[in-house]
Coordinates of C-alpha atoms in Angstrom, one line a residue:
X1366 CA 35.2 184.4 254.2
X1367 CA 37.3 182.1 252.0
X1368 CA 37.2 182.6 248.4
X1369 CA 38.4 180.3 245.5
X1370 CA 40.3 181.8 242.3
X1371 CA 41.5 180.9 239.0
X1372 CA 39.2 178.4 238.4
X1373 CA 36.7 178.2 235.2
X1374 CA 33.5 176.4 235.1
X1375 CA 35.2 172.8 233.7
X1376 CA 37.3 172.7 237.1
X1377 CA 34.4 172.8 239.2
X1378 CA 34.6 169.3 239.5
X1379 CA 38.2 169.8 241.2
X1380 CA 36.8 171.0 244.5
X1381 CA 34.4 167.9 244.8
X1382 CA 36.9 164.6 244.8
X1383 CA 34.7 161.7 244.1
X1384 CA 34.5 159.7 247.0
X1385 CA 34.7 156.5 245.3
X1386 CA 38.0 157.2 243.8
X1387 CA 40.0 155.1 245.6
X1388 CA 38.1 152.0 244.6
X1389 CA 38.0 153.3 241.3
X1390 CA 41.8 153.4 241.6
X1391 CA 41.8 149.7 242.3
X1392 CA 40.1 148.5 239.3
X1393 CA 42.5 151.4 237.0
X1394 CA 45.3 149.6 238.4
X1395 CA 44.5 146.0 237.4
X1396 CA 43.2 147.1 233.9
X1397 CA 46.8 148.8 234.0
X1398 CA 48.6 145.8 235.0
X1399 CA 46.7 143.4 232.4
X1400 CA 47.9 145.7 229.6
X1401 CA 51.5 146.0 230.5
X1402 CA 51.8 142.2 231.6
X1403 CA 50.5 141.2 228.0
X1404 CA 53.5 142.9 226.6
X1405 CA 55.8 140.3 228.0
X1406 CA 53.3 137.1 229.4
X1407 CA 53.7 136.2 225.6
X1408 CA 57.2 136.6 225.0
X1409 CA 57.7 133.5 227.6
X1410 CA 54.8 131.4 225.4
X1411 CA 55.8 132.5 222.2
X1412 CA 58.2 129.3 221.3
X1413 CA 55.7 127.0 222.4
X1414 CA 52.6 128.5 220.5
X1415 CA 54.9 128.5 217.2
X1416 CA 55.9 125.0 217.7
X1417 CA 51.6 124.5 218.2
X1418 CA 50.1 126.6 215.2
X1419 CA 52.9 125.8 213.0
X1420 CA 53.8 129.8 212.6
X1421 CA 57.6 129.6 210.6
X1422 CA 60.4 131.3 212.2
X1423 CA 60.2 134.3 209.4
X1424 CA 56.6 135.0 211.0
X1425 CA 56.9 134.3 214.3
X1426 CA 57.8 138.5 215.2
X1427 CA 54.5 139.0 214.4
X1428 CA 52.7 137.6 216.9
X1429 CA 54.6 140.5 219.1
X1430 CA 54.6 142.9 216.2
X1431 CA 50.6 142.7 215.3
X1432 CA 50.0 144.0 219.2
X1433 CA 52.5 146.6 218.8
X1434 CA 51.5 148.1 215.9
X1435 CA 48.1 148.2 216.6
X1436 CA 48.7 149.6 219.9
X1437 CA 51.8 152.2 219.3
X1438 CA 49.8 153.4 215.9
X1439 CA 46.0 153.9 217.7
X1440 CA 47.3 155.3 220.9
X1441 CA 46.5 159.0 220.1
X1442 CA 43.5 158.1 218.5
X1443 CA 41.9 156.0 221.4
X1444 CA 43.0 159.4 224.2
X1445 CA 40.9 161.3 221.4
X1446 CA 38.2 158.6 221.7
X1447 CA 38.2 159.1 225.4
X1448 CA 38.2 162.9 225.4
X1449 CA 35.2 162.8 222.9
X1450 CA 33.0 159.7 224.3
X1451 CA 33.8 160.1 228.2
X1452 CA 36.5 158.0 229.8
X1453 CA 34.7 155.5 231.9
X1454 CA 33.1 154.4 228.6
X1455 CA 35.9 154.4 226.2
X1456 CA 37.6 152.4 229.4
X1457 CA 35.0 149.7 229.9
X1458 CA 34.8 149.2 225.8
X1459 CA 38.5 148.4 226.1
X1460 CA 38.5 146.3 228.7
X1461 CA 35.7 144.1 227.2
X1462 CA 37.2 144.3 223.4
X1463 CA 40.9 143.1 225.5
X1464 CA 38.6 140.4 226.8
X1465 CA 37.3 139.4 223.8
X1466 CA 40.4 139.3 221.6
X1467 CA 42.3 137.6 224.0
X1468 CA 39.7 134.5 224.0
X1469 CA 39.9 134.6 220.4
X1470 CA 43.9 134.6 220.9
X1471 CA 43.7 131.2 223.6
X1472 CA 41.2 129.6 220.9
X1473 CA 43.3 130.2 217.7
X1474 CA 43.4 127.3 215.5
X1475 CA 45.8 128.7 213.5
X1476 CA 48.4 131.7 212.7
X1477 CA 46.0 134.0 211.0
X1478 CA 43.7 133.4 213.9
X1479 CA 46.3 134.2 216.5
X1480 CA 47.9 137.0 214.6
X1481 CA 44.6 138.9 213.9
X1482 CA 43.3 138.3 218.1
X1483 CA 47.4 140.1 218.8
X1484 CA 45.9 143.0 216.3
X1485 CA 42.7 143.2 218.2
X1486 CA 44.3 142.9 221.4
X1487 CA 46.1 146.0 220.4
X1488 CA 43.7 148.0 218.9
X1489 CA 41.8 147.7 222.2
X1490 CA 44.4 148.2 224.7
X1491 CA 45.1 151.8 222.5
X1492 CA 41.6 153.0 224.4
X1493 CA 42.3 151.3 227.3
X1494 CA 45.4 152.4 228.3
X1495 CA 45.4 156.3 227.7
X1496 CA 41.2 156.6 229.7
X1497 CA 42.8 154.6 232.6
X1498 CA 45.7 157.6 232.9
X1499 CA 43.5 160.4 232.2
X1500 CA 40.6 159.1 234.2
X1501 CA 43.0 159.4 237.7
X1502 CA 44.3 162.7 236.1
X1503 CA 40.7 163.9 236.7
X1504 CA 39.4 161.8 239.8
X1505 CA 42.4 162.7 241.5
X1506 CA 42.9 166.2 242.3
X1507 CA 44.7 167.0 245.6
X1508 CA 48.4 167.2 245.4
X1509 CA 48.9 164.5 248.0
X1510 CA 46.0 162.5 247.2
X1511 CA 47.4 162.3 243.4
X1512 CA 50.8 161.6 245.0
X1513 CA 49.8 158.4 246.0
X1514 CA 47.5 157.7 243.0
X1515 CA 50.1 157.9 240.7
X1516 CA 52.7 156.2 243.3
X1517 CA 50.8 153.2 242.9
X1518 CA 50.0 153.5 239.1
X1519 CA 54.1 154.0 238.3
X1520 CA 54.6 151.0 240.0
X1521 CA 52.4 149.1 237.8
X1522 CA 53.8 150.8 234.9
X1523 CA 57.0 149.9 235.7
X1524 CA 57.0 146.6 237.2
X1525 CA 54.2 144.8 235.1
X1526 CA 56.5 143.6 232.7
X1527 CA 58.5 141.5 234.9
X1528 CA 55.2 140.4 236.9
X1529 CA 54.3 139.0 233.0
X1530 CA 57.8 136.9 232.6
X1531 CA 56.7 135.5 236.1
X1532 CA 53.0 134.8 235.5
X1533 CA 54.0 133.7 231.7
X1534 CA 56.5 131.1 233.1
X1535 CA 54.0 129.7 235.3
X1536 CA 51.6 129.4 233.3
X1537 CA 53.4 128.0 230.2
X1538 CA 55.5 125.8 232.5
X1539 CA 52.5 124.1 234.6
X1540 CA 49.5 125.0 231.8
X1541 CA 50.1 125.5 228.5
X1542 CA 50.9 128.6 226.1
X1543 CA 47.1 129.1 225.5
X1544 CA 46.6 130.3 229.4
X1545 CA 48.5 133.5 228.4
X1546 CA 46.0 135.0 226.3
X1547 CA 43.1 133.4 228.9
X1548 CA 44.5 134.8 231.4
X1549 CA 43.5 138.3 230.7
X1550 CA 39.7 137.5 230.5
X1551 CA 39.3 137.6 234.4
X1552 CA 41.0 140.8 234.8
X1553 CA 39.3 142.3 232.1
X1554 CA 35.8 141.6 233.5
X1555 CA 36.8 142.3 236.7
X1556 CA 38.2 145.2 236.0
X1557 CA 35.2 146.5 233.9
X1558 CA 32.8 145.1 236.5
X1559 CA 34.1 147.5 239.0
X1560 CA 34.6 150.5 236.9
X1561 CA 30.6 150.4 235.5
X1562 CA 29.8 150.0 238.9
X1563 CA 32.2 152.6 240.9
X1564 CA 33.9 155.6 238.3
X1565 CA 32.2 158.5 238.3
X1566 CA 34.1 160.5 235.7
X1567 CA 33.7 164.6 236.6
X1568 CA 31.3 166.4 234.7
X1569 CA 32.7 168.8 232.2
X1570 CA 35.4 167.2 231.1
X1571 CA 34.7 165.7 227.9
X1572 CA 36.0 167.3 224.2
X1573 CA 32.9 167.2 222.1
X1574 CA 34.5 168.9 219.4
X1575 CA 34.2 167.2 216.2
X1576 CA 36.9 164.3 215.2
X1577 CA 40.1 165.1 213.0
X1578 CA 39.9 162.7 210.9
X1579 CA 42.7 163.2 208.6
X1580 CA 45.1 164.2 211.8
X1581 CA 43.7 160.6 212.9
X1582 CA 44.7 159.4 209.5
X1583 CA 48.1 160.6 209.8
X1584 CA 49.0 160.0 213.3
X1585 CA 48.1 156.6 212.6
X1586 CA 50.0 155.6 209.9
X1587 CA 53.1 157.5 210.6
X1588 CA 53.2 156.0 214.0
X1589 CA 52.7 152.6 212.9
X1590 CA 55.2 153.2 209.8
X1591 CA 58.1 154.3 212.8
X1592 CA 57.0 151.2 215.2
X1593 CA 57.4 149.1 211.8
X1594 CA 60.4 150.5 211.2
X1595 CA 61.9 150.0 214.3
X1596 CA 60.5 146.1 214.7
X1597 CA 62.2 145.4 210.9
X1598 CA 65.5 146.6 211.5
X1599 CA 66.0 144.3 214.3
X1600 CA 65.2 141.1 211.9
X1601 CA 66.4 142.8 208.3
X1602 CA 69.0 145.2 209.3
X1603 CA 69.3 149.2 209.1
X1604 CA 70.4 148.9 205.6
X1605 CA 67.5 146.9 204.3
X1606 CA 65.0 148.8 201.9
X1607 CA 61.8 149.0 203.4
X1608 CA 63.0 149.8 206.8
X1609 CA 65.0 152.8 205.5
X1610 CA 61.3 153.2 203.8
X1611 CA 59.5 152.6 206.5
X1612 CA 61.5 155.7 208.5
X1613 CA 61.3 158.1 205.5
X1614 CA 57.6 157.4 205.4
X1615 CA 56.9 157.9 209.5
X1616 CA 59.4 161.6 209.1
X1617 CA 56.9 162.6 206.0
X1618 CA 53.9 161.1 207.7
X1619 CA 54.3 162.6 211.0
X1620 CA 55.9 166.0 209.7
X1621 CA 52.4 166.2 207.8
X1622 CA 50.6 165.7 210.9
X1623 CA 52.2 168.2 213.2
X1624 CA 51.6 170.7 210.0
X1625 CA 48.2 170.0 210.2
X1626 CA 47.6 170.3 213.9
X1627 CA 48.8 174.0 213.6
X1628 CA 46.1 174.4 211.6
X1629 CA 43.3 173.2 211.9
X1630 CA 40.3 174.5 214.3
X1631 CA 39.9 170.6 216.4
X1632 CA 43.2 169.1 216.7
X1633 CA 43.6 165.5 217.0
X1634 CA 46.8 166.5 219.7
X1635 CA 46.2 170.1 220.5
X1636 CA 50.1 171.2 219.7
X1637 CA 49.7 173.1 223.5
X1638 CA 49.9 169.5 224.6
X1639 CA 53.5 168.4 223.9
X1640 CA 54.8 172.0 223.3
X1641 CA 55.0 172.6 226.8
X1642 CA 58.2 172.3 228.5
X1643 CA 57.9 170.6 231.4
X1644 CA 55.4 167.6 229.7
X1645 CA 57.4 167.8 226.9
X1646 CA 60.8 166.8 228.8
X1647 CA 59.0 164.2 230.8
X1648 CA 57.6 162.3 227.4
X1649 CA 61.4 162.2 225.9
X1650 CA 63.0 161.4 229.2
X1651 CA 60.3 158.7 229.8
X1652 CA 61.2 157.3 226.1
X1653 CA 64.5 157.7 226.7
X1654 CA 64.3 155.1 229.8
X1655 CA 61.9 152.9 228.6
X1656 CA 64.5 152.1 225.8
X1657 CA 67.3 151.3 228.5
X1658 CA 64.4 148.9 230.2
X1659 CA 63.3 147.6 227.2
X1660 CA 67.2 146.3 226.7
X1661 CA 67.4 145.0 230.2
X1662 CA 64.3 142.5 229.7
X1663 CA 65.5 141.5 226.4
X1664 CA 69.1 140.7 227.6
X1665 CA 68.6 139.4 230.8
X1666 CA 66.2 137.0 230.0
X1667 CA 68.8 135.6 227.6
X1668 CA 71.3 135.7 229.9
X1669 CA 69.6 133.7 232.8
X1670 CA 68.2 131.3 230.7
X1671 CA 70.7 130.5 227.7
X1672 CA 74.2 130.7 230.0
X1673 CA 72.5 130.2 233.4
X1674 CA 70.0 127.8 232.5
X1675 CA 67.1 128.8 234.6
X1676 CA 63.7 127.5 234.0
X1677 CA 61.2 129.9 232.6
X1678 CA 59.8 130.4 236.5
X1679 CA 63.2 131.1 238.0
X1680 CA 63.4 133.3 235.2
X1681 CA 60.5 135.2 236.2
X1682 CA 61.3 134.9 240.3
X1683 CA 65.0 136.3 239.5
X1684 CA 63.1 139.6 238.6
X1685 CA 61.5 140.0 241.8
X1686 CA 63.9 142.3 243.2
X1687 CA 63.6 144.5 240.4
X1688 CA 59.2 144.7 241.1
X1689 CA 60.1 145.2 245.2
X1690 CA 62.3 147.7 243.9
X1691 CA 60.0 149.6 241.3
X1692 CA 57.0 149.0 244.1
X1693 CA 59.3 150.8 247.1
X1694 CA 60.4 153.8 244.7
X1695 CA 56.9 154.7 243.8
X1696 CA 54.9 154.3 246.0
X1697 CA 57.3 155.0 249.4
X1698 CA 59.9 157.2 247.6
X1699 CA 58.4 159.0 245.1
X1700 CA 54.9 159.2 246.6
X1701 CA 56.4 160.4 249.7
X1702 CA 58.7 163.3 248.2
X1703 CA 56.5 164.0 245.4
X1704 CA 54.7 166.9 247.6
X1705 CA 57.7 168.5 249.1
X1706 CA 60.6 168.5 246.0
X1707 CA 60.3 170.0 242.4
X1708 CA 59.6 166.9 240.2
X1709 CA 63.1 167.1 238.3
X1710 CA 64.7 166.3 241.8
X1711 CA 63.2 163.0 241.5
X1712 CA 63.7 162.5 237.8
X1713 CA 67.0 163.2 237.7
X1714 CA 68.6 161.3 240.5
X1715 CA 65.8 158.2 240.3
X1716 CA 66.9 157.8 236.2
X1717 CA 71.0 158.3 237.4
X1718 CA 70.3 155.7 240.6
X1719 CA 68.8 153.2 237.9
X1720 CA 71.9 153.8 235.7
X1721 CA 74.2 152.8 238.3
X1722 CA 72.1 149.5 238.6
X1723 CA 72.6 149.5 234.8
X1724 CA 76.2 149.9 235.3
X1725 CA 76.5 147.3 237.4
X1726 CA 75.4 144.7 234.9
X1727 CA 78.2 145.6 232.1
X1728 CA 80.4 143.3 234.5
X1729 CA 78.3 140.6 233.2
X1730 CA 80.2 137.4 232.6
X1731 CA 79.3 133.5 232.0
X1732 CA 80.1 133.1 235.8
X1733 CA 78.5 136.3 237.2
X1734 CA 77.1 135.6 240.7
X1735 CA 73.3 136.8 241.1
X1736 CA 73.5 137.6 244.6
X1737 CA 76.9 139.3 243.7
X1738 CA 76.1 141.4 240.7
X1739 CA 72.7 141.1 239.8
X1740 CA 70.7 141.1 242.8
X1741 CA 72.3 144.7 243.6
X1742 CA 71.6 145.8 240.0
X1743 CA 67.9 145.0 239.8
X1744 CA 67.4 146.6 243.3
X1745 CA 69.3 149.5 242.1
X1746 CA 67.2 149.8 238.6
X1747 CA 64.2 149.3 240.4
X1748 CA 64.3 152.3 243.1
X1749 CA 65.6 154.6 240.5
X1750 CA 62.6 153.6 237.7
X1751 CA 60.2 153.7 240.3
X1752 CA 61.2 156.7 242.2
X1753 CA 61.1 158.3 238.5
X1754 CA 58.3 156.8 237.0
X1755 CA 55.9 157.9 239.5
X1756 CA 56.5 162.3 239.0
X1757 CA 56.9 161.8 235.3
X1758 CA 53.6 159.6 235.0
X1759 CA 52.0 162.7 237.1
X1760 CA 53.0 165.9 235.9
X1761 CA 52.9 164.1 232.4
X1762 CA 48.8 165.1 233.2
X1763 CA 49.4 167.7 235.7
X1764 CA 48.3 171.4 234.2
X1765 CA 46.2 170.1 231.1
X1766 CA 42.7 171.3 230.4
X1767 CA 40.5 168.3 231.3
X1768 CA 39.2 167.7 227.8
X1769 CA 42.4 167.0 226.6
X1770 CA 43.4 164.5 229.7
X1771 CA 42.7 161.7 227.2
X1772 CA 45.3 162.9 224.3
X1773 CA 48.1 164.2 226.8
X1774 CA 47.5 160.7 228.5
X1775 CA 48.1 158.7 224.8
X1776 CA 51.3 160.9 224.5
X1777 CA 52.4 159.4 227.7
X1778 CA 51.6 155.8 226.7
X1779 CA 53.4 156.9 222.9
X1780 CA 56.5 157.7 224.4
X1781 CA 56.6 154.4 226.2
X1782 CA 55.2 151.9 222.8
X1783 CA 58.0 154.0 220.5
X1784 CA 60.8 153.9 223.7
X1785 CA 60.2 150.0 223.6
X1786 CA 60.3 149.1 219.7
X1787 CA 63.5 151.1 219.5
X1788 CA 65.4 149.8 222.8
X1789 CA 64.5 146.1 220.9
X1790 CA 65.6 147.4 218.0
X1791 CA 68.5 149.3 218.3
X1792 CA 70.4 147.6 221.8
X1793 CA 70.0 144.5 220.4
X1794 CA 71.5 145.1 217.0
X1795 CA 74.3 146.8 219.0
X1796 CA 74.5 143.3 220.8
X1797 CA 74.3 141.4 217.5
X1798 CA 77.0 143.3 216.1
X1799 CA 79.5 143.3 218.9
X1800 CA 78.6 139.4 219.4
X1801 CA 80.0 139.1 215.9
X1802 CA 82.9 140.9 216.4
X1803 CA 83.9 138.7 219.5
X1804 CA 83.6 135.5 218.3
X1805 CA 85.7 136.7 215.0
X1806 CA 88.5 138.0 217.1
X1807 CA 88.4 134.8 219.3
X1808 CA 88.5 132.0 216.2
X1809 CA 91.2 129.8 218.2
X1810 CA 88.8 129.1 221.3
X1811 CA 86.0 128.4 218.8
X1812 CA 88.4 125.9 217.1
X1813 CA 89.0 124.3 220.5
X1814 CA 85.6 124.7 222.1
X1815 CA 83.1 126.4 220.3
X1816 CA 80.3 126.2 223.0
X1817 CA 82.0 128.0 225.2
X1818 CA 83.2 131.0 222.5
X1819 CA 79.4 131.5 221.4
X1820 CA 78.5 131.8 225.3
X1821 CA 80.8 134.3 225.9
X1822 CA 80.1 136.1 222.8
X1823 CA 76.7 136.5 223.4
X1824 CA 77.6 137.8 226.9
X1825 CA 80.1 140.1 225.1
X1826 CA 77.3 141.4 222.9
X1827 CA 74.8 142.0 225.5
X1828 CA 77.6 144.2 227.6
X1829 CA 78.4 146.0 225.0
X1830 CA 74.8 147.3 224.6
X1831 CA 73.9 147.4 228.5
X1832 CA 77.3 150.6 228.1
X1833 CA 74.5 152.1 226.1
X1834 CA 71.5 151.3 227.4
X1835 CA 73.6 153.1 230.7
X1836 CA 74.5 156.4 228.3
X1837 CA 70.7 156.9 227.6
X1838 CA 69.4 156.7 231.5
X1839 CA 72.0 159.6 231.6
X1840 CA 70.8 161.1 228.8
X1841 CA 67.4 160.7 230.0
X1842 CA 68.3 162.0 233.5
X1843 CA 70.1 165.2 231.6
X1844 CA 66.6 165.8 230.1
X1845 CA 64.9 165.9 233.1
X1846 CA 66.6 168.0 235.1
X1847 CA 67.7 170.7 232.2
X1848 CA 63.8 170.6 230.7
X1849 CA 61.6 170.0 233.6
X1850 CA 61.4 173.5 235.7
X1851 CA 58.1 173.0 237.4
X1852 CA 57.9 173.1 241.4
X1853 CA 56.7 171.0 243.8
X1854 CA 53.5 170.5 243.8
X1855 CA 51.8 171.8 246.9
X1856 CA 49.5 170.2 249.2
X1857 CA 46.3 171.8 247.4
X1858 CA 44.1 171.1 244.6
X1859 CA 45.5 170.7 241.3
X1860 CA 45.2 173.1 238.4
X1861 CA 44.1 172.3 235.3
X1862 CA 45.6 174.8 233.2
X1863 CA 43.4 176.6 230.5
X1864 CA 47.2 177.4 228.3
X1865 CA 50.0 176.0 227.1
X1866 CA 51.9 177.9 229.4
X1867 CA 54.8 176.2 231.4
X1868 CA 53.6 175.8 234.6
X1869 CA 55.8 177.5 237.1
X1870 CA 56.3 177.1 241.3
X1871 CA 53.6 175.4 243.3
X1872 CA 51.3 173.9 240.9
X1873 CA 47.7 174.4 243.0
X1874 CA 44.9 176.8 243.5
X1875 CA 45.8 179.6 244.8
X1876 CA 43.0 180.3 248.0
X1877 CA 42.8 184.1 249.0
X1878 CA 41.4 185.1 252.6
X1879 CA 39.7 188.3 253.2

């Protein structure tokens, strides 16, 4: 006779997988996709819905800023929300509110209309996004079985921004601007269609404890004042007043909130959450990279269609390699090993493979060939981001009490929002800056041909930065394998781990015979 230890009566569930989870998986994934498409689908339509509604060039950041504020400042809010209402619901809410505000977004008649549908968008993708992560952190179990789970879902994570350049090309290219928001409506009802009718989220999971609303309070407005501050300084500068307001305010803010959560009985983000080693190194070494990715969208959509001149489709086709890449590192890389190496041994050399893809592009010049330079580099990137993405989006759930899936899941989501407004931020000041500097130290070519100076300024300026963005996928790859000390997972069931304890060796069950 077999018996079962370690397990208290909210991992029950862990013993029965539901066996409709790999359907469920299928609608997760394109609710995951829709969210992290929308973050660049718009970019592409953006000059064409200015030049529609009218929207001046001072106010035109805010059709990208209203989403991320909305979504980078509600995020740990909306995991709460999950934890407390159950996760298929708060899921299917966000999926229809996305829905909605993205019709509202395709309609708008004016700025004000567009702006508040970006707010609502984001507001509603902050519950969507962290019940889609915690609801395969509970469905999915088995070491193995989350393997893949999470191969596929760090693909999406990953690769859905260069999937919305493509889409957003096509559809502003052959359609219009408006099909960008539209296109979400779909995959929203889709998506929620299938989830009503397939999740079963595990009993005894949810945290009914009452809501912290002043942590809520906090959280909120210190994340939204560092998001802020972060968007400003890439329009008004480091220097200017309210963005060196904006930071002081998110330090006190936030400093106030992590005070608070020490004390107080129901924490918003149960401090057990992030204080553990091995989640904590993969929510700063996840940050870390998404700031280096952020900077590689930015610049190399410049580059390929400012010097090369590509069309906003070849645009988006060009980053193909990069998605094949991301696809075959999660799901075929990291998937594969996840089971038989310690996480870190995937972190570490997937974030260090993606900075020698990184690397690769600081040799960027107006004549660069793309199957010489960047093809390599964007096959590079992708493997290492996938074959990282996928362990870190894992064990960044892996050992946390079910009822706080939902808020260990926003942290993961967090790291990403704040990772992204400061790779905008801060790479492309530092390409701003040494763009500057070029075409001052090259005044005679200007004199003689000045289109060809501010080309290769700009191509200055955005090597100069890539250096960086290549300094923080080390730094990010230092992190990993220095912080992150857990072991491979096993082939068992996972643990959901009752302490904020590091969670050492084989993450599973332990199953004693007598």
């Amino acid at each position: 006779m077999s018996k079962t230890v370690g397990l208290d009566k909210t991992d029950q569930f862990s013993l029965a997988p539901d066996p409709s989870r790999w359907k469920a998986l299928a609608f997760i994934a394109l609710a995951q996709l829709m969210v992290v498409l929308d973050a660049t689908i718009v970019n592409i339509a953006l000059p064409s819905a200015q030049h529609a509604l009218h929207i001046s060039d001072a106010n035109k950041q805010w059709v990208i800023t209203a989403y991320a504020l909305a979504f980078g400042g509600l995020l740990l809010f909306g995991g709460r929300i999950a934890d407390l209402w159950g996760r298929k619901r708060t899921f299917v809410v966000g999926l229809l509110g996305f829905a909605a505000a993205s019709a509202l977004g395709g309609a708008a008649t004016g700025e004000a209309m567009l702006l508040g549908s970006r707010a609502l968008q984001g507001a509603f993708g902050a519950l969507l996004a962290p019940a889609a992560l915690s609801l395969l952190a509970v469905m999915f179990t088995d070491a193995k079985e989350r393997a893949k789970a999470f191969g596929i879902y760090g693909a999406i994570a990953g690769g859905g921004g260069a999937v919305g350049l493509i889409l957003g090309g096509f559809l502003t290219e052959y359609l219009n601007w408006r099909w960008t928001f539209f296109v979400n409506i779909p995959f929203a009802i889709v998506a929620a269609l299938g989830a009503y009718l397939v999740i079963r989220e595990p009993s005894g999971t949810r945290n009914r404890s009452p809501l912290d609303v002043p942590g809520v309070v906090l959280s909120t407005t210190g994340l939204v004042a560092l998001v802020y501050g972060f968007t400003r300084a890439e329009s008004a500068g480091w220097s200017d007043a309210l963005t060196i307001t904006m930071f002081i305010a998110s330090a006190v803010l936030l400093a106030a909130f992590v005070t608070l959560e020490a004390k107080v009985r129901h924490p918003l983000l149960p401090l057990r959450v992030i204080t553990n080693r091995n989640r904590g190194g993969v929510y700063l070494s996840l940050g870390l990279a998404i700031i280096a990715m952020f900077g590689l969208f930015l610049f190399l959509t410049y580059y390929l269609q400012v010097v090369k001149g590509f069309s906003p489709v070849k645009t988006g086709f060009a980053f193909l390699p990069m998605i094949a890449g991301m696809i075959t590192g999660s799901t075929q890389i990291g998937a594969r090993l996840m089971t038989r190496v310690a996480p870190r041994l995937l972190m570490g050399p997937g974030f260090l493979t993606a900075a020698v893809g990184m690397l690769l592009l600081t040799q960027l010049d107006i004549d660069t060939s793309y199957a010489g330079v960047i093809l390599p580099a964007q096959i590079l990137l992708g493997l290492g981001m996938g074959t990282a993405f996928m362990p870190a989006m894992s064990l960044a759930t892996i050992g946390v009490e079910p009822r706080d899936a939902g808020v260990a899941s926003a942290m993961v989501n967090t790291s990403q929002q704040v990772g992204g407004a400061i790779g905008t931020a801060l790479l492309n000041t530092i390409a701003a800056s040494a763009t500057t500097a070029y075409a001052t130290g090259h005044l005679a070519l200007g004199a003689t041909n000045p289109e060809l100076l501010k080309l290769q300024a700009m191509v200055h300026g955005f090597s100069a930065a890539i250096w960086w963005a290549v300094g923080i996928l080390t730094a990010a790859a230092v992190i990993a394998v220095t912080l992150i000390n857990t072991g491979r997972p096993g082939g068992g069931p996972v643990a959901q781990s009752g302490s904020g304890d590091d969670v050492q060796d084989e993450v599973r069950i332990p199953v004693v015979a007598h």
